[in-house]
Amino acid sequence: MRESSYKVLPGPEGYLPPAAATMGVMLPDPGQAIMEGASVDSDVALRAAARKLIEARNPVFFPGPLILWDWKPGVAEKATALKELAEAVGAKMIPMPDYRPKYPMINPAIEVNPNHPNLTIWHNKIDVCLFIGVHCHYANLALKIIRGGTDCYTIAVCAEAGHEDAMISLRDAGLCELQRLRELVIELKGGINQ
Amino acid sequence: MIDQKIVDPDYLLFEAPRTSEYITGSEAVREAIKRANVDMAIAYPITPQSESMHLVGDIYAQGYVKEYFRGENEFAVMSSVAGASMAGVRVFTATGGPGTMRAFEVFPTWAGARLPIVCAFMTRGVNSPLTIQPDTIEMAYLLETGILMLHAENSQDLHDMLLMAFMVAEKTDVHIPVGVFADGFFVTHTRDKVNMLPEDCKLPSYDPYSAPVPVMDMENVPVRQMRDPFVMKSNFISYAAHASWQQEIDAAAERSRKYLNHYLGGLIDVEHEDADIFIATSGTAVSQSREAIAMAREEGINVGLIKIKSIRPFPGEEICALASRAKGIIVPEFNRVGWLAKEICSVIDEPRKVVRGPRVFGGMTMPPELILAEIRRIHQ
C-alpha cells in the first residue's frame, strides 16, 4: 500500500484545506485502519482512539441516521453498545439526525449538521469527537470542515471503507469493534466501569 | 430469456469461459447490458448511439432489463436516470455528440449527487455545421464534470468496460458516475471479434443501502436531499460546505484508482516499455498508432505505445514515469482541440517532449503514415 507524507492532524488547517484523498492518503485495507493519514493495524487504532477519548476534556459522540434509526437488523444492538461506550468514556451525544442544510436555524446545543459541524464544536467546546452511523459522503464533508476550522480531534467508526479526513478511522466496524473499544476504555481507565 | 445466475464479478470478468462473436460495438453494448443485471434503462435516440439503446430495448422485451422507456429528449433522459439512481436502482443509458451537449447540466449533477450511473458515450462531432461523424471533442467538455471516464479502443473494450464500470461506480467509497466512451462509427458501427461472457451469468445486484448518501426510497430518512440549498445563503460556511462537497467528488475519483487498476489491469497499457519514443493515446487512435509503431519498428526505430484506458482519473504518475526516460511523446487524437495532449503536458516534467498531434477531426480517419511521419521526425 502506497503511503502519503500528508498528515491528517487537528486543525485549524486553513481557509480551504484539501481532501486528504487528493493528497495521496489512501483508505485502509481490510483489517487495517488509518491514523493521521497512515495505515495501521486496526487494534492499534482502536487503542489510540480509546486513549484519545479518555484523555479528552469534552468528548462527544456524533451518531448519524444509520445508527439513530432502527432501519435494519443489528442496528439496535449497535446503538445499545454505543450508549454503553459513551457511558464508559463519559461522553456526551449530539445526534446528526438529518443532512439537509439548515443554517442558521441549527441549534448547536442539540444537534450537529455536516454542512456546518464547526458551529456545534465551537458552541460546545468539543476537543474530541467520534462519528458513527453517518453516511460516508456526509461524514467526509463534516470531517474536512472540522479539520479546516477547528482544533477538534476526529475519530470515525465506519461500517464501510473508512474516512481519510478523520484523524483516526476504522473500517468495517460493527458491534464487535464498539465492544472492543469499550473494553479498551475501561482497561485504560484502570478497570473501573464508569 | 435465458435463466441467469448471479456470479462473483471477478469470476465473470476474469475467469468465465468466453465465446467469440463477430459483432458491432452497438451489439457489444447489448451483450454487456444483458449480463449487467440492470434494473432500468432510459433512452433517447441520437446517432451514432441510437442503435445501442434500441438493442437494449430489445433485451428489455426479452426480460433482461426490468424497466425501460424513452425520454422526451436527452436532458429529460439524464434527469430521469438521476431520479432512478437516487431511488436505488442500477441504471444505464447512452448518448453522444449533440445529445451529450443537450444534457450537459445533468452530468456534474450526477457526480455531485454521488450517483453510480453508467452511461455509454458514443462520441460524435459537435454541430455546427451539422455532423454525425466520429470526433472525440465532447470528451474535452466532460473532463471536469466529476464523472469517471473510460475510453474504449474497440468493441471488446467497450463490452468489458461497461461491466467493470458498474462494479467501480457502486463501490461505497467511489459512488460516482462512470462514462464509458467509444468513438462513434469507428466502434459502434464496425464489426469486430468480441470475446463474450457466458449468457447465463450476470453481475450481483446493486445494494443501495451501502451508498455514501441516503437512498431516496421514501422510507429511509432523510427522504429529501435539500431543505435550505447552499445557493440561498451568502456566508462563509455555506461556501465552505459547497467547496468541501466538490472536493469530496475529486476524492471519490481518487479512491476509484485501486478498483480501476484491479478491473482494467492498470489505467494504462504499455507496449515496448524500453522505447525511446512513445505514442500516448486513447480510443481508436490506439489502433492506428499500433500500425504506425509496427511500420516504425520495421525501420529499426524503438517506438512504444501508451494506451490510456482511464481519462478520469488520469494516470499522471504512470505517464510521468515513462515520459522521463523518453525522447519524445506523440499524442494522436481524433479532435481539433487536443485535449489529451494538454492532459499529458500537465502531468509530465518536460512538456516540450510532447508532440501535440497528429490530429484529425470532423469524421476523418487517421492514416498511420501521419503518425509515422512524427516518429521519423523525432528519431532524426
Coordinates of N, CA and C in Angstrom, one line a residue, chain B residues 7-18 156 159-161 163-165 167-168 171 195-198 201 203 258-266 309:
Chain B
V7 N -23.1 -14.3 -10.3 CA -21.8 -14.8 -10.1 C -20.9 -13.7 -9.6
D8 N -19.8 -14.0 -9.0 CA -18.8 -13.1 -8.5 C -18.2 -12.3 -9.7
P9 N -18.2 -10.9 -9.6 CA -17.7 -10.1 -10.7 C -16.3 -10.5 -11.2
D10 N -15.4 -10.9 -10.3 CA -14.1 -11.3 -10.7 C -14.1 -12.6 -11.5
Y11 N -15.0 -13.5 -11.1 CA -15.2 -14.7 -11.9 C -15.7 -14.4 -13.3
L12 N -16.8 -13.5 -13.3 CA -17.4 -13.2 -14.6 C -16.4 -12.5 -15.5
L13 N -15.6 -11.6 -15.0 CA -14.7 -10.8 -15.9 C -13.4 -11.4 -16.2
F14 N -12.9 -12.3 -15.2 CA -11.5 -12.8 -15.4 C -11.4 -14.3 -15.7
E15 N -12.5 -15.0 -15.2 CA -12.3 -16.5 -15.2 C -13.3 -17.2 -16.1
A16 N -14.5 -16.6 -16.3 CA -15.6 -17.3 -17.0 C -15.2 -17.6 -18.4
P17 N -15.5 -18.8 -19.0 CA -15.2 -19.0 -20.4 C -15.9 -18.1 -21.3
R18 N -15.2 -17.6 -22.3 CA -15.7 -16.7 -23.3 C -15.9 -17.3 -24.7
Q156 N -14.4 -4.9 -27.9 CA -14.1 -5.7 -26.8 C -13.9 -4.8 -25.5
H159 N -17.4 -3.6 -24.4 CA -18.1 -4.6 -23.7 C -17.6 -4.8 -22.2
D160 N -16.3 -5.0 -22.1 CA -15.7 -5.3 -20.8 C -15.8 -4.0 -19.9
M161 N -15.5 -2.9 -20.4 CA -15.5 -1.7 -19.6 C -16.9 -1.3 -19.0
L163 N -19.2 -3.5 -18.1 CA -19.4 -4.3 -16.9 C -18.6 -3.9 -15.7
M164 N -17.3 -3.6 -16.0 CA -16.5 -3.1 -14.9 C -17.0 -1.8 -14.3
A165 N -17.5 -1.0 -15.2 CA -18.0 0.4 -14.8 C -19.0 0.3 -13.6
M167 N -19.3 -2.1 -11.4 CA -18.6 -2.5 -10.2 C -17.8 -1.4 -9.6
V168 N -17.2 -0.5 -10.3 CA -16.4 0.6 -9.8 C -17.4 1.7 -9.3
K171 N -19.0 1.1 -5.7 CA -18.2 1.0 -4.5 C -18.6 2.1 -3.6
N195 N -14.9 -11.3 -27.6 CA -15.0 -12.4 -26.7 C -16.0 -12.2 -25.6
M196 N -17.1 -12.8 -25.7 CA -18.2 -12.5 -24.8 C -18.3 -13.5 -23.6
L197 N -18.9 -13.1 -22.5 CA -19.0 -13.9 -21.3 C -20.3 -14.8 -21.4
P198 N -20.3 -15.8 -20.6 CA -21.5 -16.7 -20.7 C -22.8 -16.0 -20.5
C201 N -24.8 -16.0 -17.0 CA -24.3 -15.3 -15.8 C -24.5 -13.8 -15.8
L203 N -23.9 -10.0 -13.2 CA -23.3 -9.4 -12.0 C -24.3 -9.4 -10.8
K258 N -7.8 2.4 -7.3 CA -7.4 1.0 -6.9 C -8.4 0.0 -7.5
Y259 N -9.7 0.4 -7.6 CA -10.6 -0.6 -8.3 C -10.4 -0.6 -9.8
L260 N -10.1 0.5 -10.4 CA -9.9 0.5 -11.8 C -8.6 -0.2 -12.2
N261 N -7.6 -0.1 -11.3 CA -6.4 -0.8 -11.5 C -6.7 -2.3 -11.5
H262 N -7.5 -2.7 -10.6 CA -7.9 -4.2 -10.5 C -8.6 -4.6 -11.7
Y263 N -9.7 -3.9 -12.1 CA -10.5 -4.4 -13.2 C -9.9 -4.2 -14.6
L264 N -9.2 -3.1 -14.7 CA -8.6 -2.8 -16.1 C -7.2 -3.3 -16.2
G265 N -6.6 -3.8 -15.1 CA -5.2 -4.2 -15.1 C -4.3 -3.0 -15.2
G266 N -4.7 -1.9 -14.7 CA -3.9 -0.7 -14.8 C -4.6 0.4 -15.6
K309 N -6.4 4.1 -20.8 CA -7.7 3.5 -20.7 C -8.6 4.4 -19.8

